[in-house]
mmCIF file of C-alpha atoms in Angstrom:
data_model
loop_
_atom_site.group_PDB
_atom_site.id
_atom_site.type_symbol
_atom_site.label_atom_id
_atom_site.label_comp_id
_atom_site.label_asym_id
_atom_site.label_seq_id
_atom_site.Cartn_x
_atom_site.Cartn_y
_atom_site.Cartn_z
ATOM 1 C CA GLU A 22 0.202 0.105 0.078
ATOM 2 C CA THR A 23 1.726 3.247 -1.238
ATOM 3 C CA GLY A 24 1.383 6.851 0.653
ATOM 4 C CA VAL A 25 0.403 9.998 0.005
ATOM 5 C CA THR A 26 3.234 11.586 -2.249
ATOM 6 C CA GLN A 27 3.181 15.032 -3.953
ATOM 7 C CA SER A 28 4.989 16.600 -6.310
ATOM 8 C CA PRO A 29 7.168 19.580 -6.571
ATOM 9 C CA THR A 30 8.241 19.477 -2.799
ATOM 10 C CA HIS A 31 8.935 22.720 -3.308
ATOM 11 C CA LEU A 32 8.726 25.340 -5.741
ATOM 12 C CA ILE A 33 9.415 29.430 -5.693
ATOM 13 C CA LYS A 34 7.451 31.604 -7.859
ATOM 14 C CA THR A 35 7.485 35.298 -8.441
ATOM 15 C CA ARG A 36 3.866 37.650 -8.329
ATOM 16 C CA GLY A 37 1.224 36.823 -10.541
ATOM 17 C CA GLN A 38 2.633 33.457 -11.518
ATOM 18 C CA GLN A 39 0.582 30.615 -12.556
ATOM 19 C CA VAL A 40 1.457 27.349 -9.893
ATOM 20 C CA THR A 41 0.049 23.450 -10.537
ATOM 21 C CA LEU A 42 1.060 21.238 -7.172
ATOM 22 C CA ARG A 43 0.118 17.900 -7.703
ATOM 23 C CA CYS A 44 -1.036 14.746 -5.234
ATOM 24 C CA SER A 45 -1.135 11.154 -5.677
ATOM 25 C CA SER A 46 -3.534 9.650 -2.915
ATOM 26 C CA GLN A 47 -3.240 6.482 -1.223
ATOM 27 C CA SER A 48 -4.082 3.263 -2.888
ATOM 28 C CA GLY A 49 -7.729 3.051 -2.826
ATOM 29 C CA HIS A 50 -8.821 6.650 -1.291
ATOM 30 C CA ASN A 51 -10.971 8.506 -3.862
ATOM 31 C CA THR A 52 -11.229 11.561 -0.892
ATOM 32 C CA VAL A 53 -8.413 14.210 -1.419
ATOM 33 C CA SER A 54 -8.669 17.521 0.449
ATOM 34 C CA TRP A 55 -5.811 20.455 0.368
ATOM 35 C CA TYR A 56 -4.637 22.568 3.024
ATOM 36 C CA GLN A 57 -2.928 26.040 3.497
ATOM 37 C CA GLN A 58 -0.983 25.896 5.488
ATOM 38 C CA ALA A 59 1.699 28.971 6.950
ATOM 39 C CA LEU A 60 3.982 29.041 8.956
ATOM 40 C CA GLY A 61 3.537 28.590 12.695
ATOM 41 C CA GLN A 62 -0.325 27.815 11.737
ATOM 42 C CA GLY A 63 -2.403 25.079 11.568
ATOM 43 C CA PRO A 64 -3.355 24.049 8.074
ATOM 44 C CA GLN A 65 -6.234 25.456 6.529
ATOM 45 C CA PHE A 66 -8.986 23.907 4.093
ATOM 46 C CA ILE A 67 -9.011 25.166 0.368
ATOM 47 C CA PHE A 68 -11.453 22.602 -0.372
ATOM 48 C CA GLN A 69 -12.145 18.624 -1.211
ATOM 49 C CA TYR A 70 -11.979 16.294 -4.257
ATOM 50 C CA TYR A 71 -14.220 13.551 -4.677
ATOM 51 C CA ARG A 72 -14.922 11.069 -7.626
ATOM 52 C CA GLU A 73 -13.557 14.145 -9.580
ATOM 53 C CA GLU A 74 -16.278 16.866 -8.377
ATOM 54 C CA GLU A 75 -15.423 19.169 -6.238
ATOM 55 C CA ASN A 76 -17.068 18.799 -2.764
ATOM 56 C CA GLY A 77 -16.249 20.815 -0.113
ATOM 57 C CA ARG A 78 -14.827 24.372 0.351
ATOM 58 C CA GLY A 79 -13.437 26.179 2.314
ATOM 59 C CA ASN A 80 -12.298 30.317 2.595
ATOM 60 C CA PHE A 81 -10.166 30.682 -0.364
ATOM 61 C CA PRO A 82 -11.002 32.579 -3.868
ATOM 62 C CA PRO A 83 -11.536 31.643 -6.716
ATOM 63 C CA ARG A 84 -7.654 31.575 -8.255
ATOM 64 C CA PHE A 85 -7.892 28.707 -5.919
ATOM 65 C CA SER A 86 -8.827 25.558 -8.771
ATOM 66 C CA GLY A 87 -8.503 22.109 -8.760
ATOM 67 C CA LEU A 88 -9.308 18.797 -9.857
ATOM 68 C CA GLN A 89 -9.086 15.328 -9.478
ATOM 69 C CA PHE A 90 -8.502 12.485 -12.053
ATOM 70 C CA PRO A 91 -10.101 9.084 -12.733
ATOM 71 C CA ASN A 92 -6.915 7.236 -10.993
ATOM 72 C CA TYR A 93 -8.200 10.014 -7.968
ATOM 73 C CA SER A 94 -5.222 11.917 -8.248
ATOM 74 C CA SER A 95 -4.942 15.595 -8.041
ATOM 75 C CA GLU A 96 -4.292 18.777 -8.615
ATOM 76 C CA LEU A 97 -4.536 22.315 -7.182
ATOM 77 C CA ASN A 98 -4.287 25.099 -8.987
ATOM 78 C CA VAL A 99 -3.117 28.836 -8.496
ATOM 79 C CA ASN A 100 -3.572 31.694 -11.121
ATOM 80 C CA ALA A 101 -1.919 35.502 -10.009
ATOM 81 C CA LEU A 102 0.252 34.230 -7.418
ATOM 82 C CA GLU A 103 0.498 36.665 -4.265
ATOM 83 C CA LEU A 104 3.164 37.330 -1.752
ATOM 84 C CA ASP A 105 0.962 36.100 0.957
ATOM 85 C CA ASP A 106 -0.010 32.497 -0.736
ATOM 86 C CA SER A 107 3.663 31.877 0.360
ATOM 87 C CA ALA A 108 2.545 28.578 1.883
ATOM 88 C CA LEU A 109 3.128 24.956 2.306
ATOM 89 C CA TYR A 110 0.383 23.341 0.780
ATOM 90 C CA LEU A 111 -0.790 19.557 2.174
ATOM 91 C CA CYS A 112 -3.407 17.179 0.132
ATOM 92 C CA ALA A 113 -4.496 14.176 2.585
ATOM 93 C CA SER A 114 -6.892 11.635 1.014
ATOM 94 C CA SER A 115 -9.420 9.158 2.493
ATOM 95 C CA LEU A 116 -12.383 7.227 2.068
ATOM 96 C CA ARG A 117 -15.308 8.869 1.726
ATOM 97 C CA GLY A 118 -17.541 7.816 5.403
ATOM 98 C CA PRO A 119 -14.759 7.421 7.556
ATOM 99 C CA GLU A 120 -12.632 10.707 8.611
ATOM 100 C CA THR A 121 -10.093 9.592 8.472
ATOM 101 C CA GLN A 122 -7.124 11.231 6.480
ATOM 102 C CA TYR A 123 -3.571 10.520 5.232
ATOM 103 C CA PHE A 124 -1.406 13.522 4.264
ATOM 104 C CA GLY A 125 1.407 13.859 1.843
ATOM 105 C CA PRO A 126 4.927 15.597 3.354
ATOM 106 C CA GLY A 127 4.199 18.826 1.469
ATOM 107 C CA THR A 128 4.989 21.101 -1.575
ATOM 108 C CA ARG A 129 6.943 24.121 0.349
ATOM 109 C CA LEU A 130 6.115 27.161 -1.954
ATOM 110 C CA LEU A 131 7.588 29.906 -2.071
ATOM 111 C CA VAL A 132 6.381 33.846 -4.427
ATOM 112 C CA LEU A 133 8.841 36.334 -4.262
ATOM 113 C CA THR B 7 -10.132 33.681 14.623
ATOM 114 C CA GLN B 8 -9.846 29.360 14.611
ATOM 115 C CA LEU B 9 -13.087 27.349 14.814
ATOM 116 C CA LEU B 10 -11.090 25.176 17.162
ATOM 117 C CA GLU B 11 -8.614 26.554 19.197
ATOM 118 C CA GLN B 12 -5.670 25.042 20.960
ATOM 119 C CA SER B 13 -4.119 25.501 23.919
ATOM 120 C CA PRO B 14 -1.320 26.253 24.921
ATOM 121 C CA GLN B 15 0.377 27.275 21.874
ATOM 122 C CA PHE B 16 3.500 26.431 23.231
ATOM 123 C CA LEU B 17 5.041 23.504 26.219
ATOM 124 C CA SER B 18 8.267 22.978 26.760
ATOM 125 C CA ILE B 19 8.733 20.300 29.499
ATOM 126 C CA GLN B 20 11.349 18.077 30.911
ATOM 127 C CA GLU B 21 11.334 14.324 30.242
ATOM 128 C CA GLY B 22 9.216 12.007 32.484
ATOM 129 C CA GLU B 23 6.903 15.048 32.778
ATOM 130 C CA ASN B 24 3.318 14.812 32.321
ATOM 131 C CA LEU B 25 1.253 17.627 29.719
ATOM 132 C CA THR B 26 -2.415 17.927 28.937
ATOM 133 C CA VAL B 27 -3.307 19.606 25.404
ATOM 134 C CA TYR B 28 -6.797 20.893 25.283
ATOM 135 C CA CYS B 29 -8.529 21.404 21.619
ATOM 136 C CA ASN B 30 -12.009 24.166 22.277
ATOM 137 C CA SER B 31 -14.757 25.084 20.274
ATOM 138 C CA SER B 32 -18.335 26.817 20.295
ATOM 139 C CA SER B 33 -18.827 24.320 17.568
ATOM 140 C CA VAL B 34 -19.639 20.909 17.596
ATOM 141 C CA PHE B 35 -17.841 18.085 15.268
ATOM 142 C CA SER B 36 -19.029 15.270 14.003
ATOM 143 C CA SER B 37 -15.440 13.483 14.822
ATOM 144 C CA LEU B 38 -12.143 15.162 16.065
ATOM 145 C CA GLN B 39 -8.377 14.062 14.450
ATOM 146 C CA TRP B 40 -5.015 14.006 16.125
ATOM 147 C CA TYR B 41 -2.652 14.713 14.604
ATOM 148 C CA ARG B 42 1.622 15.184 15.036
ATOM 149 C CA GLN B 43 3.620 17.060 12.744
ATOM 150 C CA GLU B 44 7.006 17.782 12.456
ATOM 151 C CA PRO B 45 9.089 20.116 11.088
ATOM 152 C CA GLY B 46 8.799 20.324 6.693
ATOM 153 C CA GLU B 47 6.235 17.267 6.787
ATOM 154 C CA GLY B 48 2.630 16.404 6.543
ATOM 155 C CA PRO B 49 0.866 15.774 9.677
ATOM 156 C CA VAL B 50 0.678 12.116 10.928
ATOM 157 C CA LEU B 51 -2.669 10.431 11.485
ATOM 158 C CA LEU B 52 -2.502 9.942 15.305
ATOM 159 C CA VAL B 53 -6.427 8.725 16.389
ATOM 160 C CA THR B 54 -9.903 9.452 15.554
ATOM 161 C CA VAL B 55 -12.690 10.303 17.526
ATOM 162 C CA VAL B 56 -16.080 9.923 16.946
ATOM 163 C CA THR B 57 -18.740 9.478 19.789
ATOM 164 C CA GLY B 58 -18.900 12.457 22.699
ATOM 165 C CA GLY B 59 -17.665 11.193 25.817
ATOM 166 C CA GLU B 60 -15.097 9.203 23.730
ATOM 167 C CA VAL B 61 -11.353 7.828 25.720
ATOM 168 C CA LYS B 62 -9.672 6.466 23.057
ATOM 169 C CA LYS B 63 -5.347 5.439 24.600
ATOM 170 C CA LEU B 64 -2.336 4.375 22.065
ATOM 171 C CA LYS B 65 0.711 3.602 24.297
ATOM 172 C CA ARG B 66 1.271 6.800 26.440
ATOM 173 C CA LEU B 67 -1.464 9.255 25.231
ATOM 174 C CA THR B 68 -4.729 9.220 25.857
ATOM 175 C CA PHE B 69 -7.418 11.160 23.907
ATOM 176 C CA GLN B 70 -11.050 12.398 25.002
ATOM 177 C CA PHE B 71 -14.087 13.601 23.036
ATOM 178 C CA GLY B 72 -16.176 15.938 25.265
ATOM 179 C CA ASP B 73 -20.013 14.853 25.743
ATOM 180 C CA ALA B 74 -21.286 17.627 23.366
ATOM 181 C CA ARG B 75 -18.774 16.544 20.795
ATOM 182 C CA LYS B 76 -17.464 20.309 20.813
ATOM 183 C CA ASP B 77 -13.787 19.855 22.785
ATOM 184 C CA SER B 78 -10.894 17.552 23.197
ATOM 185 C CA SER B 79 -7.964 16.709 24.835
ATOM 186 C CA LEU B 80 -4.345 15.016 24.546
ATOM 187 C CA HIS B 81 -2.780 13.414 27.585
ATOM 188 C CA ILE B 82 0.818 12.258 27.315
ATOM 189 C CA THR B 83 2.036 10.764 30.081
ATOM 190 C CA ALA B 84 6.150 10.572 31.299
ATOM 191 C CA ALA B 85 6.691 12.472 27.971
ATOM 192 C CA GLN B 86 9.848 11.198 25.873
ATOM 193 C CA PRO B 87 12.160 13.895 23.921
ATOM 194 C CA GLY B 88 10.723 11.400 20.968
ATOM 195 C CA ASP B 89 7.069 13.118 21.586
ATOM 196 C CA THR B 90 8.516 16.536 20.237
ATOM 197 C CA GLY B 91 6.668 18.355 17.708
ATOM 198 C CA LEU B 92 3.480 20.624 16.896
ATOM 199 C CA TYR B 93 0.210 19.174 17.669
ATOM 200 C CA LEU B 94 -3.160 19.148 16.126
ATOM 201 C CA CYS B 95 -5.949 18.474 16.914
ATOM 202 C CA ALA B 96 -8.682 19.179 13.708
ATOM 203 C CA GLY B 97 -12.825 19.199 13.267
ATOM 204 C CA ALA B 98 -14.653 17.333 11.040
ATOM 205 C CA ARG B 99 -17.894 18.339 9.743
ATOM 206 C CA ASN B 100 -20.764 17.585 7.355
ATOM 207 C CA PHE B 101 -18.459 14.954 6.812
ATOM 208 C CA ASN B 102 -17.010 17.091 4.311
ATOM 209 C CA LYS B 103 -14.792 20.183 6.024
ATOM 210 C CA PHE B 104 -12.510 20.298 8.309
ATOM 211 C CA TYR B 105 -10.899 22.809 10.301
ATOM 212 C CA PHE B 106 -7.569 22.743 12.380
ATOM 213 C CA GLY B 107 -6.461 24.503 15.149
ATOM 214 C CA SER B 108 -3.669 25.944 15.595
ATOM 215 C CA GLY B 109 -2.303 24.033 17.263
ATOM 216 C CA THR B 110 0.418 23.263 20.275
ATOM 217 C CA LYS B 111 4.425 23.203 19.470
ATOM 218 C CA LEU B 112 6.007 20.848 22.192
ATOM 219 C CA ASN B 113 9.213 20.728 23.568
ATOM 220 C CA VAL B 114 10.585 17.396 25.594
ATOM 221 C CA LYS B 115 13.970 17.951 26.895
ATOM 222 C CA PRO B 116 16.187 15.498 28.446
#
């Protein structure tokens, strides 16, 4: 059984650019959630995907968007990057129903 | 403002001491999870509690979910340096939204 993986591990972008982060869910999991964790803070829920459809969203603007693919892997896209988008981006996979999530190691994004 | 408030924010203790971390909210959650996070890594799930009043034990760690499902506590007995890390609680609402506390940074000195 493989765990949750994310790519890339680190990324540097400039303000105004766009970024795509990727997540492979744990084998057998059909739900992926994305979180933003600023330094010294707890993760903030961005959105969740279940069977390729958005299934819940936190308080993030529309420039944060996502996709889930038939194999349940997922992408997080952020347009028009701002300095405050610098953070650790985490994805977590789970089975719909049991509220147990398993996290990947995260992607550290720095916006200059 | 955080939906879940954790206290204390920081805790520095000697090896062998006991400690309790609290996670409080005015909202009801369908379940609550506790995680531990090391620097630069994703949170690792420790436990999920679902039933009000539920108590779960994991070796030296004891987790309790409040009767009203609004709060939780984590108690560590005889802390060890390997327990050092950021402890996060997270509450689930409507099965598809998760809210994290801001975390408790624990440092256990040998």
